[in-house]
Coordinates of C-alpha atoms and ligand atoms in Angstrom, one line a residue:
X1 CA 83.4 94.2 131.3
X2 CA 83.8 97.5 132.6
X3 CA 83.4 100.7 130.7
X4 CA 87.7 102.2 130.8
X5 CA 88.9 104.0 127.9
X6 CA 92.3 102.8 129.2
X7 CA 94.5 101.8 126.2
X8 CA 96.2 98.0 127.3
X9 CA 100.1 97.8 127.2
X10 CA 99.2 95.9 123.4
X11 CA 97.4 98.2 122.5
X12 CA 99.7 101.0 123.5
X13 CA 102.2 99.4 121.4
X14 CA 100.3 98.9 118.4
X15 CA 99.7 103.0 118.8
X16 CA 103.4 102.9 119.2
X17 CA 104.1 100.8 116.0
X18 CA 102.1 102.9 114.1
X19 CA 102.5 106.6 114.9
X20 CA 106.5 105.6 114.2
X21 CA 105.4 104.2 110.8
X22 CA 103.5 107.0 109.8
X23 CA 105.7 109.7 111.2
X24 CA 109.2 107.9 109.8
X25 CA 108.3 105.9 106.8
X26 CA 104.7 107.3 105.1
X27 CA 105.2 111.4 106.3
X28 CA 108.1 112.3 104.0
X29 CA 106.6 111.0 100.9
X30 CA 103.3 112.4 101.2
X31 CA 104.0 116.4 100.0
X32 CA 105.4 115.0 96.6
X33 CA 102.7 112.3 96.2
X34 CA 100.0 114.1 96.7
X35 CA 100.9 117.1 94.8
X36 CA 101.8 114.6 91.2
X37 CA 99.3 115.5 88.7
X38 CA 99.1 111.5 87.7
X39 CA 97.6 109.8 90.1
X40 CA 99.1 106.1 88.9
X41 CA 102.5 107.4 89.5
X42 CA 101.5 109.0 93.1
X43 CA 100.0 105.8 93.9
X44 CA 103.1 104.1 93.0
X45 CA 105.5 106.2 94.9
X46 CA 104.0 104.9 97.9
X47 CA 104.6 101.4 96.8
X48 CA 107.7 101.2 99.4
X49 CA 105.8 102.2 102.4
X50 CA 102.8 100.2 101.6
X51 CA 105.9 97.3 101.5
X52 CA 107.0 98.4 105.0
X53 CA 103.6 98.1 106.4
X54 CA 102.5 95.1 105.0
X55 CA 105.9 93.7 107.0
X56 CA 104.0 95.4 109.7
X57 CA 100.6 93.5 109.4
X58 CA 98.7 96.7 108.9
X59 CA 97.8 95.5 105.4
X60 CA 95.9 92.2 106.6
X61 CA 96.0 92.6 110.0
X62 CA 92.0 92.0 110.0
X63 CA 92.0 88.5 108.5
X64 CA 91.8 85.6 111.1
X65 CA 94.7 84.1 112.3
X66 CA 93.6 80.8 111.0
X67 CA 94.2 81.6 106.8
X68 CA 97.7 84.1 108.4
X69 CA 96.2 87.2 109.0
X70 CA 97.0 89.3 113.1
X71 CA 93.1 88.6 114.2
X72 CA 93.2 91.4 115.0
X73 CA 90.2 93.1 116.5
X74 CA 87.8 95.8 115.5
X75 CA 89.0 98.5 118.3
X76 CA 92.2 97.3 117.9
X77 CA 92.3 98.1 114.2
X78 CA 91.2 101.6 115.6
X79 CA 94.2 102.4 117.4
X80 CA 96.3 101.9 114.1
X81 CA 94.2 103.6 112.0
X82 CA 94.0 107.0 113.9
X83 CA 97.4 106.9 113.5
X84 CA 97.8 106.4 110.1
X85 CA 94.9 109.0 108.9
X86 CA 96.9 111.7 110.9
X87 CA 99.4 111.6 108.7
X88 CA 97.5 110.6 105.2
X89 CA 93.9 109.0 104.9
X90 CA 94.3 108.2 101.0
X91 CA 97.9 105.5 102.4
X92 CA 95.6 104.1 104.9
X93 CA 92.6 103.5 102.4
X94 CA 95.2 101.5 100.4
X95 CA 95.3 99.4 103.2
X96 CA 91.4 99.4 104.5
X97 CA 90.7 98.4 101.0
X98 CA 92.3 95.0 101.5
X99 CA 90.0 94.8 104.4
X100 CA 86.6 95.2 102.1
X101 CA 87.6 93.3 99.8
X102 CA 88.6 90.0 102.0
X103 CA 86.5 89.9 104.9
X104 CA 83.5 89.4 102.5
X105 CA 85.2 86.3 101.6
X106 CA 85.5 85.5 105.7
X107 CA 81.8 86.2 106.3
X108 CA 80.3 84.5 103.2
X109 CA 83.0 82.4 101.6
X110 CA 82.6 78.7 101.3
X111 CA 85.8 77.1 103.7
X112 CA 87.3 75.9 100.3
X113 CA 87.8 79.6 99.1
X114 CA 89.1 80.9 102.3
X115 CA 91.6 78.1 102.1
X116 CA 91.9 78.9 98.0
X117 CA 92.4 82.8 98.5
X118 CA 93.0 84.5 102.0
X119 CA 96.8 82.9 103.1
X120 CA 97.8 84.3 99.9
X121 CA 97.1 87.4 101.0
X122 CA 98.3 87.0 104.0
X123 CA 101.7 85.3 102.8
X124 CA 102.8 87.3 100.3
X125 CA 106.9 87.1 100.4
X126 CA 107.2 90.5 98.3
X127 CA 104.9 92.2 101.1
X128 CA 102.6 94.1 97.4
X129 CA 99.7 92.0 97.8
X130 CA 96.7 93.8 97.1
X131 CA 93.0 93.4 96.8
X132 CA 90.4 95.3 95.0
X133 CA 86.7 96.1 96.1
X134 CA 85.2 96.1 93.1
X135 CA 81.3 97.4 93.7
X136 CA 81.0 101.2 92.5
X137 CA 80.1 102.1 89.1
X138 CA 79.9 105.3 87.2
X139 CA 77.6 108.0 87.1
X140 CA 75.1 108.1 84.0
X141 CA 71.2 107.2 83.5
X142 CA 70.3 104.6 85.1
X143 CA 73.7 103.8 86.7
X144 CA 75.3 104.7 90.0
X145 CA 75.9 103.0 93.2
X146 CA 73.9 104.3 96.0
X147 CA 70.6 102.3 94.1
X148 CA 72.6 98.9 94.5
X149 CA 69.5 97.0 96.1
X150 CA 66.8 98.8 94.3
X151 CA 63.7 96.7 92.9
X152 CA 64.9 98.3 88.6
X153 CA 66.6 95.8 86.9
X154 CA 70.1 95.8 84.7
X155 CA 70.7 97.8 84.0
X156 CA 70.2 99.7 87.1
X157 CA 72.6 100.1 90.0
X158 CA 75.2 97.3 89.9
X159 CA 75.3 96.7 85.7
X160 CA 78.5 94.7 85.8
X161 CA 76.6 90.8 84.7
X162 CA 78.2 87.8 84.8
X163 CA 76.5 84.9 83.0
X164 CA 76.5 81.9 84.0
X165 CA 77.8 79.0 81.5
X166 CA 76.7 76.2 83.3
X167 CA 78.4 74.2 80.4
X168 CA 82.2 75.3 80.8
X169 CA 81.4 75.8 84.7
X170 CA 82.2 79.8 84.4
X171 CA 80.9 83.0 84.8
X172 CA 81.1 85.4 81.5
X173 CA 81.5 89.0 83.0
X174 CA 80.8 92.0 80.8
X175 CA 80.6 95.7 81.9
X176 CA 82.7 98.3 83.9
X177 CA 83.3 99.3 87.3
X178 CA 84.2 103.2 88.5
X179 CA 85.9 104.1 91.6
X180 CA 87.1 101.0 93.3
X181 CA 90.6 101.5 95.1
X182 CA 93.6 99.4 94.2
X183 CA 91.3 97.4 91.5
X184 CA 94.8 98.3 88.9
X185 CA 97.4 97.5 91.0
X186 CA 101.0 98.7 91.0
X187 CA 101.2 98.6 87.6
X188 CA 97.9 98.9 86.3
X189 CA 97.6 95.3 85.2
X190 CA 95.4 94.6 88.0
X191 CA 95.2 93.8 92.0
X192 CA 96.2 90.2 93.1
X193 CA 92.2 89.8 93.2
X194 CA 89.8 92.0 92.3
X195 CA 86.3 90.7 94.5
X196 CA 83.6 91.9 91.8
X197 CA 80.3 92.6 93.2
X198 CA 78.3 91.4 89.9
X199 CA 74.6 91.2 88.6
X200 CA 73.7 87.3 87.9
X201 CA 70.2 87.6 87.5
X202 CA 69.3 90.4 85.1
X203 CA 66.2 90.1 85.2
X204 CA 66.0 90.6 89.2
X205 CA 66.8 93.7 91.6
X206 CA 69.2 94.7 93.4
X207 CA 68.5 92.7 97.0
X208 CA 68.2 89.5 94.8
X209 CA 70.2 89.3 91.8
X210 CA 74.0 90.1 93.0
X211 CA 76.6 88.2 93.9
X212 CA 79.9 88.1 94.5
X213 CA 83.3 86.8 92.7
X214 CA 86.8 86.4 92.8
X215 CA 88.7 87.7 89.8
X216 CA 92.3 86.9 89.8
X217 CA 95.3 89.4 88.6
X218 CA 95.8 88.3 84.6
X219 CA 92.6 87.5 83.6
X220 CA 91.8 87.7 79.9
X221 CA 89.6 90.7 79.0
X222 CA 89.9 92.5 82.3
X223 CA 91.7 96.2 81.1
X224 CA 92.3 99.1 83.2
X225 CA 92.1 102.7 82.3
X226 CA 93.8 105.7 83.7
X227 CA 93.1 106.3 87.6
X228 CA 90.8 108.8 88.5
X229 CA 92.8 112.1 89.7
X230 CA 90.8 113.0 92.5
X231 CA 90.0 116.3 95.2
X232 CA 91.6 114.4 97.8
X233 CA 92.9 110.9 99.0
X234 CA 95.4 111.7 96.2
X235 CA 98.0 108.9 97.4
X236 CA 95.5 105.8 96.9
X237 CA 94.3 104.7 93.4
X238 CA 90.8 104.8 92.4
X239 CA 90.3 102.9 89.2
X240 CA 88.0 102.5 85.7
X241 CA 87.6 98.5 85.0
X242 CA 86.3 97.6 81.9
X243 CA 85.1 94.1 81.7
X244 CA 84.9 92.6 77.9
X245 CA 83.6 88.5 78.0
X246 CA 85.9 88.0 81.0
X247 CA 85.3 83.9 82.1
X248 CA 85.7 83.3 85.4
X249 CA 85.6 79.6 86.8
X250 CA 82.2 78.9 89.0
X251 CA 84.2 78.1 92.2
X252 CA 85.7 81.7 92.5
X253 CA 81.8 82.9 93.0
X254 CA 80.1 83.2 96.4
X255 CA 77.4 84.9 98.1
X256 CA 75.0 83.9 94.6
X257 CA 72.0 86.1 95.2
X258 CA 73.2 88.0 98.1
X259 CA 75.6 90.3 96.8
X260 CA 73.4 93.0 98.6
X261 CA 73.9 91.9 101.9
X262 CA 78.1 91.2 100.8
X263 CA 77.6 95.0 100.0
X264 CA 76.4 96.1 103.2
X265 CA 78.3 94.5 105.8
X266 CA 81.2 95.5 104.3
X267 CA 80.1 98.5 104.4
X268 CA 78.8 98.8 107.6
X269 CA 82.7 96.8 108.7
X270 CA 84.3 100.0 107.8
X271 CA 81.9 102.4 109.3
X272 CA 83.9 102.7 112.6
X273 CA 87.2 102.7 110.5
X274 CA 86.2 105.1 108.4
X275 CA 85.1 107.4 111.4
X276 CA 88.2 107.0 113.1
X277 CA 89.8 108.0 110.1
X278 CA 88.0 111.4 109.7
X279 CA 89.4 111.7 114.1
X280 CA 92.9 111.3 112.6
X281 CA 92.3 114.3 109.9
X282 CA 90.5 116.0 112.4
X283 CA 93.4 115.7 115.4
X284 CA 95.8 116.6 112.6
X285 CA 94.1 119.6 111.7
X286 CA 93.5 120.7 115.7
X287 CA 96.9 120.0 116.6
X288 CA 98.3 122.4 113.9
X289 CA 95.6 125.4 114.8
X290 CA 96.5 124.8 118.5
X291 CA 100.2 124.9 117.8
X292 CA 99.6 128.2 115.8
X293 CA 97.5 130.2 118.0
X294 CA 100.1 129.4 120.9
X295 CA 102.6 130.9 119.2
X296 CA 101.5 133.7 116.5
X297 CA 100.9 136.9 117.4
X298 CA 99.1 138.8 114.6
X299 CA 101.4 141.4 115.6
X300 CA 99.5 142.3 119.1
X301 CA 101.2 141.4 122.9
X302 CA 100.0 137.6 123.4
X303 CA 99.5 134.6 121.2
X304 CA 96.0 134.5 119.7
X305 CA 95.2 131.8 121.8
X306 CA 94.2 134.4 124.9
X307 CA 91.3 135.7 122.6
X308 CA 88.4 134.1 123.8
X309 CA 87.1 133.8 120.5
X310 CA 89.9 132.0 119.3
X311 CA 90.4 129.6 122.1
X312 CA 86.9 128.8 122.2
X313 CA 87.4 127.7 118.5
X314 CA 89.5 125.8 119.7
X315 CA 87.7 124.2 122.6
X316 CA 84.6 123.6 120.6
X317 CA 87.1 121.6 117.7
X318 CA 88.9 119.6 120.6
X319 CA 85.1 118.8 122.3
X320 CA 84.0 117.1 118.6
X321 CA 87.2 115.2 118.1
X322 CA 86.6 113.4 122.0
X323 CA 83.2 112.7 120.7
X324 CA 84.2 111.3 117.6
X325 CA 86.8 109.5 119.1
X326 CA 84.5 107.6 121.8
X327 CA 81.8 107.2 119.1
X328 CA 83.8 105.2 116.7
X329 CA 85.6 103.2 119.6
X330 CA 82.3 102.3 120.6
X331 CA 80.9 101.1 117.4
X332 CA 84.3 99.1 116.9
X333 CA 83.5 97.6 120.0
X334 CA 79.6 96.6 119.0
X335 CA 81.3 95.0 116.0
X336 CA 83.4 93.1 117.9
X337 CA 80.4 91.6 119.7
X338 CA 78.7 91.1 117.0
X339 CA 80.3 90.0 114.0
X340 CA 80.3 93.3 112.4
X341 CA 76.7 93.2 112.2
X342 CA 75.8 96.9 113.3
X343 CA 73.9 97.8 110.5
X344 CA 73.0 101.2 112.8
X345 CA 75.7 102.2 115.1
X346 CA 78.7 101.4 112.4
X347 CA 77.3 103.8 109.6
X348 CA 76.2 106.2 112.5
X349 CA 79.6 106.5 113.6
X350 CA 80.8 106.8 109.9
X351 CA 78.7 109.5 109.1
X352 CA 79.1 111.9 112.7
X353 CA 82.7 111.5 112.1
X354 CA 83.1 112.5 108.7
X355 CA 80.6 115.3 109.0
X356 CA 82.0 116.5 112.2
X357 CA 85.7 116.3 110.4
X358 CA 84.4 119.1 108.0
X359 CA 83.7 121.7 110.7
X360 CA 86.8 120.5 112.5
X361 CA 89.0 121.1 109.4
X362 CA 87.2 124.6 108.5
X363 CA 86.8 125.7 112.4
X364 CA 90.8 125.4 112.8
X365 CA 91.3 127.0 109.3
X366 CA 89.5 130.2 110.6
X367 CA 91.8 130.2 113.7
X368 CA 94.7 129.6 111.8
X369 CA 92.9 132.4 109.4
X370 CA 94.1 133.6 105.8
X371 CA 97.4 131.7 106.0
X372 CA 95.2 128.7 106.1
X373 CA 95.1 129.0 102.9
X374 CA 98.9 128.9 101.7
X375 CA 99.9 125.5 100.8
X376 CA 102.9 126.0 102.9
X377 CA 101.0 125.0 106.1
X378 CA 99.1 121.7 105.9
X379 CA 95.1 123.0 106.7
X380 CA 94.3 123.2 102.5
X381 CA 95.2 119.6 102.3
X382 CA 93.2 118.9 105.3
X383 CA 90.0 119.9 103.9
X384 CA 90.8 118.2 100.6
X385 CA 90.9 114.8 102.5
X386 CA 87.8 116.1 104.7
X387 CA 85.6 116.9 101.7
X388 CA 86.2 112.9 100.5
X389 CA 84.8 111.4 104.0
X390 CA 81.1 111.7 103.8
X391 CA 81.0 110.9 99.8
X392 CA 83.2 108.1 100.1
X393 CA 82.5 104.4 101.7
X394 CA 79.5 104.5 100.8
X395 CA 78.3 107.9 101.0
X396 CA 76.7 109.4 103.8
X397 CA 73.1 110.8 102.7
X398 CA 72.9 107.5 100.6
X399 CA 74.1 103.7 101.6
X400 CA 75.2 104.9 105.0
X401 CA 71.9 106.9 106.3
X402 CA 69.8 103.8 104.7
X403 CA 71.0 101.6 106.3
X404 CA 70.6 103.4 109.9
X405 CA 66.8 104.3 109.1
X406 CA 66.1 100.6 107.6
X407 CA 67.2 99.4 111.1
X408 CA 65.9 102.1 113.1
X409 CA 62.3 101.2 111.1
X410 CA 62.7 97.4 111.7
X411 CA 59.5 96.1 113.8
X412 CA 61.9 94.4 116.3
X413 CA 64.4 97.5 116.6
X414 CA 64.4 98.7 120.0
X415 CA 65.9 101.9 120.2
X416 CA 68.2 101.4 123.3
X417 CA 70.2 98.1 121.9
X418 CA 73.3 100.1 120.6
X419 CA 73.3 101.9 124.0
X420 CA 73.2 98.2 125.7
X421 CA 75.2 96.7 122.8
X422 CA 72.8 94.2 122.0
X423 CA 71.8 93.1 118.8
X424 CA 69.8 95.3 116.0
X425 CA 68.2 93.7 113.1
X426 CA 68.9 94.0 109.5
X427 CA 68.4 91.8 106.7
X428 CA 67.3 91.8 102.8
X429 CA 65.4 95.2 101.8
X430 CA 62.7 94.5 98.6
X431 CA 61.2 93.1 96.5
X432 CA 60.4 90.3 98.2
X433 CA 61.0 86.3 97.5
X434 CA 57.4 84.3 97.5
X435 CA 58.9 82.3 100.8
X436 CA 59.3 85.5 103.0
X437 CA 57.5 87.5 105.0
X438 CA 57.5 91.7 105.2
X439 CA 58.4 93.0 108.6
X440 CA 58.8 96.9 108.5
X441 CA 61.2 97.0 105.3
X442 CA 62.9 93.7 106.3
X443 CA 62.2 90.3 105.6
X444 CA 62.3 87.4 107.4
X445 CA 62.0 84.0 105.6
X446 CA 59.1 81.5 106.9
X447 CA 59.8 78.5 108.6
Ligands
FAD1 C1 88.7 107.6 98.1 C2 87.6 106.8 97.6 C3 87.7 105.4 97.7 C4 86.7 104.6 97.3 N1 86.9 103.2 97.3 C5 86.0 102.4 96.7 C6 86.3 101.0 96.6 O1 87.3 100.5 97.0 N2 85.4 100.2 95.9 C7 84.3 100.7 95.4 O2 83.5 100.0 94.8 N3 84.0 102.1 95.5 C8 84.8 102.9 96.1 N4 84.6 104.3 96.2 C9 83.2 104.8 95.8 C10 82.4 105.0 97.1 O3 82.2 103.9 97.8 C11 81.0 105.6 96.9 O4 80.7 106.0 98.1 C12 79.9 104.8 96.3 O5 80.1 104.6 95.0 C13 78.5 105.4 96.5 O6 78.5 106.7 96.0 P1 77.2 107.6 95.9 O7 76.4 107.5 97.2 O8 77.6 109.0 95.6 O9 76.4 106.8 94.8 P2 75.7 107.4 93.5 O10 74.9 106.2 93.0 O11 76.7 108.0 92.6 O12 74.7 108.5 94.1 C14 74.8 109.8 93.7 C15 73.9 110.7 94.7 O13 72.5 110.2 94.6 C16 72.1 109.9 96.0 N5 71.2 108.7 95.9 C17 71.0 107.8 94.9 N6 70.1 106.9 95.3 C18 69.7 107.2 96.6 C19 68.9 106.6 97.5 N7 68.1 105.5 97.2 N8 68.8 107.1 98.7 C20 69.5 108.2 99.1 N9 70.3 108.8 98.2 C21 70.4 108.3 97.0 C22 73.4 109.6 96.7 O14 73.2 109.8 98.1 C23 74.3 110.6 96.1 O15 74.1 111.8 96.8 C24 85.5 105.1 96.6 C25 85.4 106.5 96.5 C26 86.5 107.3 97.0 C27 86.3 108.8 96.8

């Protein structure tokens, strides 16, 4: 295939769809939201336009056609998503959220639970259907996230267990989860599903002990707290779980051992989205300085645009966006050749983007200058939502750079596959199994 950056007349729509969406139905409700001191209720004020773009397929448009979702491709999923962030990146994490908590289930899920779980999502008459991904935990000795696949045991890293009783043919959950979006749902009595990343073995670490499972909406002993009010992303819900002897039946468990690698790839899926997110903040946030310095005077003859030093401000803040821009395009694209396997280039993209929104956001607040600061204009906002980019999905100088440098120090990598878009390795990260073999930090199981 050719290298063209030319948009096709489906995609062109899709951008159409979207921008009309955003600008129409999400942009008038997003001053009040994000300015509501409770977060639950902000969330919920947003419950109409989530409705609107579930109609829309935005809210499962990822899922394979086969259990009713658009099958809808990586750099297509791009296109929307630029348009949505522009407008607000906490709405469009609402929706992206869907998206790490269900294609787990496509990439690991026995066919019986695709069949069991995903055209509910996709088929939901009311158009609320949500889905929580349910991995984060909170802060606090020796808890936190980043440590997932460490070689400590519970109750380090992921501290949420679920025991088996082989007996009743359940899983007895018992713990609490920090920071996953949508986990409550609209009313705080929980998401359709919640997909729990859990600790089954105690006594192992992280890359061999987690798994993954399905917890439905209304399950005894599942209780959620107030949402966290946060910096930015104000309009999406992030949530405290607490989890008191909550019996889950066997079948809604997959990935049994490998909730590390569950962990990853769904993280590394929404590297690319999450970098075309920080584009949309970023184009935002340019468009608005550009639009300012062509007009504002600062009381002298010409529009502060014909200082050099503010136009090359500009320049330099246009120059990052295009890179960002072709960078997550082109890791959407490696994802669509491989199976959202790109351990490297996804998190690469994620974490250029969201440190190159930063700059963008502050560059265009210095050429906007002190009335940057006014809440009146939308540049404060901006660099709310661009502080929550490199902590969030993932986190930048944790998950996301790990995963770069365990490829990059993979025996096998050769260090011009994402340039050719072939394939870069990646699999389980210590300690290792008796049956496997250490290559660089990967393993590779014996024949
Ligand atoms: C808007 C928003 C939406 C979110 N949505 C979800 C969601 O849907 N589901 C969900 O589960 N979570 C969600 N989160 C949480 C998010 O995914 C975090 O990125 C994740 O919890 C990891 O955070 P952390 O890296 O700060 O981990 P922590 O464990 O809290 O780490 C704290 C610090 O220690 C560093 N650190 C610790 N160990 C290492 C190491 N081995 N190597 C390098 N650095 C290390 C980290 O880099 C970080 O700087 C969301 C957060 C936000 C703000």
């Amino acid at each position: 295939m050719p290298i063209d950056f030319t948009l096709t007349s489906y995609q062109r729509r899709l951008q159409r769809i979207a921008r009309e969406f955003a600008n129409e139905i999400l942009a008038p409700l997003v001053r009040a939201a994000d300015d509501d001191p409770d977060p639950q209720r902000a969330f919920q004020s947003v419950k109409g336009a989530y409705v609107e773009s579930y109609k829309l397929g935005f809210a499962t448009g990822f899922i394979p056609k086969k259990y009713g979702g658009g099958g809808i491709s990586n750099l297509d999923l791009q296109i929307v998503v630029e348009e949505l962030t522009a407008v607000d990146p906490g709405f469009a994490t609402i929706l992206l959220v869907n998206g790490l908590a269900l294609m787990p289930l496509v990439w690991f899920g026995s066919e019986k639970q695709k069949q069991a779980w995903l055209p509910r999502a996709t088929s939901d008459p009311r158009g609320e259907y949500l889905a929580g991904w349910t991995v984060s935990e909170a802060a606090g000795a020796p808890g936190g996230t980043a440590n997932f696949d460490g070689p400590a045991q519970y109750p380090a890293g992921i501290a949420l267990t679920a025991t088996h009783d082989r007996k009743n043919g359940e899983y007895v959950l018992n713990g609490r989860k920090y920071w996953p979006v949508n986990a409550g749902g609209w009313d705080l009595q929980g998401a359709d599903v919640n997909v729990c990343i859990v600790r089954t073995e105690p006594k192992q670490g992280g890359s061999r002990g987690l798994s993954a499972i399905i917890v439905p909406r209304g399950t005894p002993g599942v209780s959620y707290e107030r949402p966290i009010a946060k910096l930015g992303h104000r309009l999406c819900q992030n949530n405290s779980v607490v989890f008191a002897d909550v019996r889950v039946a066997e079948e809604n468990a997959f990935a049994i051992g490998d909730g590390d690698l569950v962990i990853n790839k769904a993280f590394t899926w929404s590297g690319p989205v999450a970098a075309i997110a920080a584009v949309g903040v970023a184009r935002s946030a340019y468009e608005y300085a550009l639009g300012w310095a062509k007009k504002y005077t600062g009381g002298g003859d010409v529009p502060i645009i014909n200082h050099q030093i503010v136009a090359y401000t500009l320049a330099e803040v246009a120059m990052k966006i295009e890179a960002g821009r072709a960078f997550a395009w082109k890791a959407a694209h490696y994802h669509d050749l491989h199976d959202a396997n790109g351990h490297a280039v996804g998190p690469m993209a994620k974490v250029f983007c969201s440190e190159m929104l930063f700059s963008a956001v502050y560059q265009s607040m210095k050429v906007v200058g002190v009335n940057a600061l006014d809440r009146t204009h939308p540049l404060e906002r901006y660099l709310r939502e661009a502080a929550v980019f490199p902590l969030y999905d993932a986190g930048n100088i944790g998950m996301q750079m790990r995963k770069i440098c365990t490829v990059m120090a993979h025996a096998d990598f050769d260090p011009r596959a994402i340039a050719s878009c072939s394939a870069t390795p990646f699999g389980k990260i210590a300690p290792p199994p008796a049956d496997v073999q250490v290559v660089g930090r990967n393993l590779k199981r014996q024949a």
